Amino acid sequence: MQINFNNSDYLEIELLSRGASNYIYDCNLLVSFKSDIASISQDVWVDGYELKSFLDALEKLSSNLAGEASISSDSPGELLILIKSVDTSGHFAFQIEVGKQTFIGPEHFWSKVTDVFPLETAFLDVVCQEFISYFSDVKNA
């Protein structure tokens, strides 16, 4: 699935696999994000139950136009997606953080890209439907 925020900024998520070491609902995702600032591609794991909860929260957000929906990776700092209402006039924010940890000798360092995009109500519906339709197998499992 791909969400184009404008002509140059996009988020692409690909479901690589499901299940790892007796956790059949975990989802392995390839998350690629490009903005004017930077671009990053990261392989992350998210909890299947948390992904289902995120999709349910997106449905509520889309119908109520209030609240928020968020999901993060199993490993802290690798992925955060937050979509939230910022006022009662139909303005929303889409925040994305994608990062990866690099070890140099005994120390670890983070490379991280963070950005936020405004969403109007019509585009919120598009974004929510994109997530819900792409992850329908996970949602209905």
PDB file of C-alpha atoms in Angstrom:
ATOM      1  CA  MET A   1       0.000   0.000   0.000  1.00  0.00           C
ATOM      2  CA  GLN A   2       1.153   3.519  -0.666  1.00  0.00           C
ATOM      3  CA  ILE A   3      -0.043   6.874   0.644  1.00  0.00           C
ATOM      4  CA  ASN A   4       1.050   9.937  -1.315  1.00  0.00           C
ATOM      5  CA  PHE A   5       0.957  13.051   0.825  1.00  0.00           C
ATOM      6  CA  ASN A   6       1.958  15.278  -2.093  1.00  0.00           C
ATOM      7  CA  ASN A   7       4.093  15.038  -5.240  1.00  0.00           C
ATOM      8  CA  SER A   8       7.283  14.101  -3.389  1.00  0.00           C
ATOM      9  CA  ASP A   9       6.349  12.699   0.048  1.00  0.00           C
ATOM     10  CA  TYR A  10       4.972   9.200   0.481  1.00  0.00           C
ATOM     11  CA  LEU A  11       4.660   6.274   2.857  1.00  0.00           C
ATOM     12  CA  GLU A  12       4.749   2.742   1.483  1.00  0.00           C
ATOM     13  CA  ILE A  13       4.067  -0.344   3.586  1.00  0.00           C
ATOM     14  CA  GLU A  14       4.402  -3.922   2.406  1.00  0.00           C
ATOM     15  CA  LEU A  15       3.295  -6.924   4.457  1.00  0.00           C
ATOM     16  CA  LEU A  16       6.257  -9.299   4.138  1.00  0.00           C
ATOM     17  CA  SER A  17       5.068 -12.135   6.350  1.00  0.00           C
ATOM     18  CA  ARG A  18       2.985 -13.102   9.326  1.00  0.00           C
ATOM     19  CA  GLY A  19       4.082 -15.157  12.258  1.00  0.00           C
ATOM     20  CA  ALA A  20       7.375 -15.633  14.012  1.00  0.00           C
ATOM     21  CA  SER A  21       8.444 -18.129  16.635  1.00  0.00           C
ATOM     22  CA  ASN A  22       5.000 -19.237  17.798  1.00  0.00           C
ATOM     23  CA  TYR A  23       3.494 -15.729  17.418  1.00  0.00           C
ATOM     24  CA  ILE A  24       1.307 -16.385  14.416  1.00  0.00           C
ATOM     25  CA  TYR A  25      -0.317 -12.963  14.471  1.00  0.00           C
ATOM     26  CA  ASP A  26       2.814 -10.837  14.396  1.00  0.00           C
ATOM     27  CA  CYS A  27       3.322  -8.989  11.120  1.00  0.00           C
ATOM     28  CA  ASN A  28       6.637  -8.298   9.427  1.00  0.00           C
ATOM     29  CA  LEU A  29       6.377  -5.036   7.474  1.00  0.00           C
ATOM     30  CA  LEU A  30       8.679  -3.247   5.102  1.00  0.00           C
ATOM     31  CA  VAL A  31       8.088   0.455   5.758  1.00  0.00           C
ATOM     32  CA  SER A  32       9.485   2.952   3.251  1.00  0.00           C
ATOM     33  CA  PHE A  33       9.111   6.659   3.813  1.00  0.00           C
ATOM     34  CA  LYS A  34      10.314   9.507   1.640  1.00  0.00           C
ATOM     35  CA  SER A  35      10.044  13.209   2.341  1.00  0.00           C
ATOM     36  CA  ASP A  36      11.837  16.391   1.362  1.00  0.00           C
ATOM     37  CA  ILE A  37      14.003  15.899   4.437  1.00  0.00           C
ATOM     38  CA  ALA A  38      15.140  12.292   3.963  1.00  0.00           C
ATOM     39  CA  SER A  39      14.142   8.801   3.007  1.00  0.00           C
ATOM     40  CA  ILE A  40      14.342   5.548   4.925  1.00  0.00           C
ATOM     41  CA  SER A  41      13.305   1.952   4.478  1.00  0.00           C
ATOM     42  CA  GLN A  42      13.006  -0.303   7.509  1.00  0.00           C
ATOM     43  CA  ASP A  43      11.944  -3.898   8.097  1.00  0.00           C
ATOM     44  CA  VAL A  44       9.846  -3.918  11.318  1.00  0.00           C
ATOM     45  CA  TRP A  45       7.661  -6.275  13.316  1.00  0.00           C
ATOM     46  CA  VAL A  46       4.321  -5.162  14.730  1.00  0.00           C
ATOM     47  CA  ASP A  47       2.041  -7.089  17.039  1.00  0.00           C
ATOM     48  CA  GLY A  48      -0.945  -8.466  15.129  1.00  0.00           C
ATOM     49  CA  TYR A  49      -3.371  -7.601  17.911  1.00  0.00           C
ATOM     50  CA  GLU A  50      -2.030  -4.038  18.000  1.00  0.00           C
ATOM     51  CA  LEU A  51      -2.431  -3.801  14.213  1.00  0.00           C
ATOM     52  CA  LYS A  52      -6.054  -4.965  14.505  1.00  0.00           C
ATOM     53  CA  SER A  53      -6.653  -2.373  17.233  1.00  0.00           C
ATOM     54  CA  PHE A  54      -5.085   0.310  15.025  1.00  0.00           C
ATOM     55  CA  LEU A  55      -7.423  -0.606  12.150  1.00  0.00           C
ATOM     56  CA  ASP A  56     -10.453  -0.522  14.491  1.00  0.00           C
ATOM     57  CA  ALA A  57      -9.343   2.884  15.789  1.00  0.00           C
ATOM     58  CA  LEU A  58      -9.014   4.133  12.193  1.00  0.00           C
ATOM     59  CA  GLU A  59     -12.620   3.115  11.506  1.00  0.00           C
ATOM     60  CA  LYS A  60     -13.781   5.012  14.599  1.00  0.00           C
ATOM     61  CA  LEU A  61     -11.646   8.038  13.724  1.00  0.00           C
ATOM     62  CA  SER A  62     -13.047   8.109  10.199  1.00  0.00           C
ATOM     63  CA  SER A  63     -16.658   7.865  11.357  1.00  0.00           C
ATOM     64  CA  ASN A  64     -16.485  10.084  14.481  1.00  0.00           C
ATOM     65  CA  LEU A  65     -13.875  12.575  13.199  1.00  0.00           C
ATOM     66  CA  ALA A  66     -12.452  12.711  16.710  1.00  0.00           C
ATOM     67  CA  GLY A  67      -9.777  10.860  18.621  1.00  0.00           C
ATOM     68  CA  GLU A  68      -6.631   9.161  17.398  1.00  0.00           C
ATOM     69  CA  ALA A  69      -5.180   5.923  16.101  1.00  0.00           C
ATOM     70  CA  SER A  70      -1.584   4.833  16.540  1.00  0.00           C
ATOM     71  CA  ILE A  71       0.665   1.865  16.004  1.00  0.00           C
ATOM     72  CA  SER A  72       4.278   1.223  16.904  1.00  0.00           C
ATOM     73  CA  SER A  73       6.796  -1.502  16.242  1.00  0.00           C
ATOM     74  CA  ASP A  74       7.575  -4.343  18.624  1.00  0.00           C
ATOM     75  CA  SER A  75      11.115  -2.960  18.889  1.00  0.00           C
ATOM     76  CA  PRO A  76      10.881   0.550  20.345  1.00  0.00           C
ATOM     77  CA  GLY A  77      11.992   3.368  18.066  1.00  0.00           C
ATOM     78  CA  GLU A  78      11.676   1.585  14.723  1.00  0.00           C
ATOM     79  CA  LEU A  79       8.145   2.696  13.783  1.00  0.00           C
ATOM     80  CA  LEU A  80       5.403   5.004  14.987  1.00  0.00           C
ATOM     81  CA  ILE A  81       2.341   6.022  13.008  1.00  0.00           C
ATOM     82  CA  LEU A  82      -0.063   8.410  14.719  1.00  0.00           C
ATOM     83  CA  ILE A  83      -3.183   9.860  13.132  1.00  0.00           C
ATOM     84  CA  LYS A  84      -5.143  12.238  15.321  1.00  0.00           C
ATOM     85  CA  SER A  85      -7.792  14.914  15.300  1.00  0.00           C
ATOM     86  CA  VAL A  86      -6.353  18.306  16.189  1.00  0.00           C
ATOM     87  CA  ASP A  87      -9.555  20.359  16.365  1.00  0.00           C
ATOM     88  CA  THR A  88     -13.315  20.168  15.807  1.00  0.00           C
ATOM     89  CA  SER A  89     -13.122  21.675  12.302  1.00  0.00           C
ATOM     90  CA  GLY A  90     -11.988  18.497  10.567  1.00  0.00           C
ATOM     91  CA  HIS A  91      -8.216  18.957  10.727  1.00  0.00           C
ATOM     92  CA  PHE A  92      -6.039  15.933  11.367  1.00  0.00           C
ATOM     93  CA  ALA A  93      -2.335  15.221  11.728  1.00  0.00           C
ATOM     94  CA  PHE A  94      -0.489  12.212  10.330  1.00  0.00           C
ATOM     95  CA  GLN A  95       2.781  11.705  12.191  1.00  0.00           C
ATOM     96  CA  ILE A  96       5.347   9.151  11.059  1.00  0.00           C
ATOM     97  CA  GLU A  97       8.606   8.080  12.680  1.00  0.00           C
ATOM     98  CA  VAL A  98      10.837   5.436  11.128  1.00  0.00           C
ATOM     99  CA  GLY A  99      14.219   4.591  12.564  1.00  0.00           C
ATOM    100  CA  LYS A 100      16.892   1.985  12.809  1.00  0.00           C
ATOM    101  CA  GLN A 101      19.599   1.218  15.269  1.00  0.00           C
ATOM    102  CA  THR A 102      23.213   0.843  14.191  1.00  0.00           C
ATOM    103  CA  PHE A 103      25.918  -0.666  16.362  1.00  0.00           C
ATOM    104  CA  ILE A 104      29.417   0.739  16.059  1.00  0.00           C
ATOM    105  CA  GLY A 105      31.688  -1.215  18.314  1.00  0.00           C
ATOM    106  CA  PRO A 106      29.984  -1.553  21.691  1.00  0.00           C
ATOM    107  CA  GLU A 107      27.748   1.507  21.218  1.00  0.00           C
ATOM    108  CA  HIS A 108      24.450   1.908  19.428  1.00  0.00           C
ATOM    109  CA  PHE A 109      23.253   4.927  17.450  1.00  0.00           C
ATOM    110  CA  TRP A 110      19.899   5.799  15.903  1.00  0.00           C
ATOM    111  CA  SER A 111      19.061   6.984  12.414  1.00  0.00           C
ATOM    112  CA  LYS A 112      15.531   8.330  12.471  1.00  0.00           C
ATOM    113  CA  VAL A 113      13.218  10.198  10.129  1.00  0.00           C
ATOM    114  CA  THR A 114      10.233  11.996  11.651  1.00  0.00           C
ATOM    115  CA  ASP A 115       7.657  14.070   9.830  1.00  0.00           C
ATOM    116  CA  VAL A 116       4.063  15.183  10.128  1.00  0.00           C
ATOM    117  CA  PHE A 117       1.457  15.968   7.480  1.00  0.00           C
ATOM    118  CA  PRO A 118      -1.871  17.772   7.709  1.00  0.00           C
ATOM    119  CA  LEU A 119      -4.925  15.778   6.650  1.00  0.00           C
ATOM    120  CA  GLU A 120      -8.292  17.171   5.700  1.00  0.00           C
ATOM    121  CA  THR A 121     -11.386  15.045   6.305  1.00  0.00           C
ATOM    122  CA  ALA A 122     -11.631  13.776   2.713  1.00  0.00           C
ATOM    123  CA  PHE A 123      -7.994  12.665   2.679  1.00  0.00           C
ATOM    124  CA  LEU A 124      -8.412  11.087   6.129  1.00  0.00           C
ATOM    125  CA  ASP A 125     -11.064   8.793   4.621  1.00  0.00           C
ATOM    126  CA  VAL A 126      -8.669   7.821   1.814  1.00  0.00           C
ATOM    127  CA  VAL A 127      -5.855   7.064   4.265  1.00  0.00           C
ATOM    128  CA  CYS A 128      -8.086   5.018   6.572  1.00  0.00           C
ATOM    129  CA  GLN A 129      -9.538   3.002   3.706  1.00  0.00           C
ATOM    130  CA  GLU A 130      -6.071   2.333   2.303  1.00  0.00           C
ATOM    131  CA  PHE A 131      -4.916   0.822   5.608  1.00  0.00           C
ATOM    132  CA  ILE A 132      -8.143  -1.099   6.218  1.00  0.00           C
ATOM    133  CA  SER A 133      -8.335  -2.609   2.736  1.00  0.00           C
ATOM    134  CA  TYR A 134      -4.630  -3.498   2.560  1.00  0.00           C
ATOM    135  CA  PHE A 135      -4.657  -5.199   5.956  1.00  0.00           C
ATOM    136  CA  SER A 136      -8.130  -6.776   5.617  1.00  0.00           C
ATOM    137  CA  ASP A 137      -6.711 -10.296   6.149  1.00  0.00           C
ATOM    138  CA  VAL A 138      -5.155  -9.208   9.423  1.00  0.00           C
ATOM    139  CA  LYS A 139      -8.306  -7.374  10.501  1.00  0.00           C
ATOM    140  CA  ASN A 140     -10.548 -10.350   9.774  1.00  0.00           C
ATOM    141  CA  ALA A 141      -8.236 -12.990  11.285  1.00  0.00           C
TER     142      ALA A 141
END
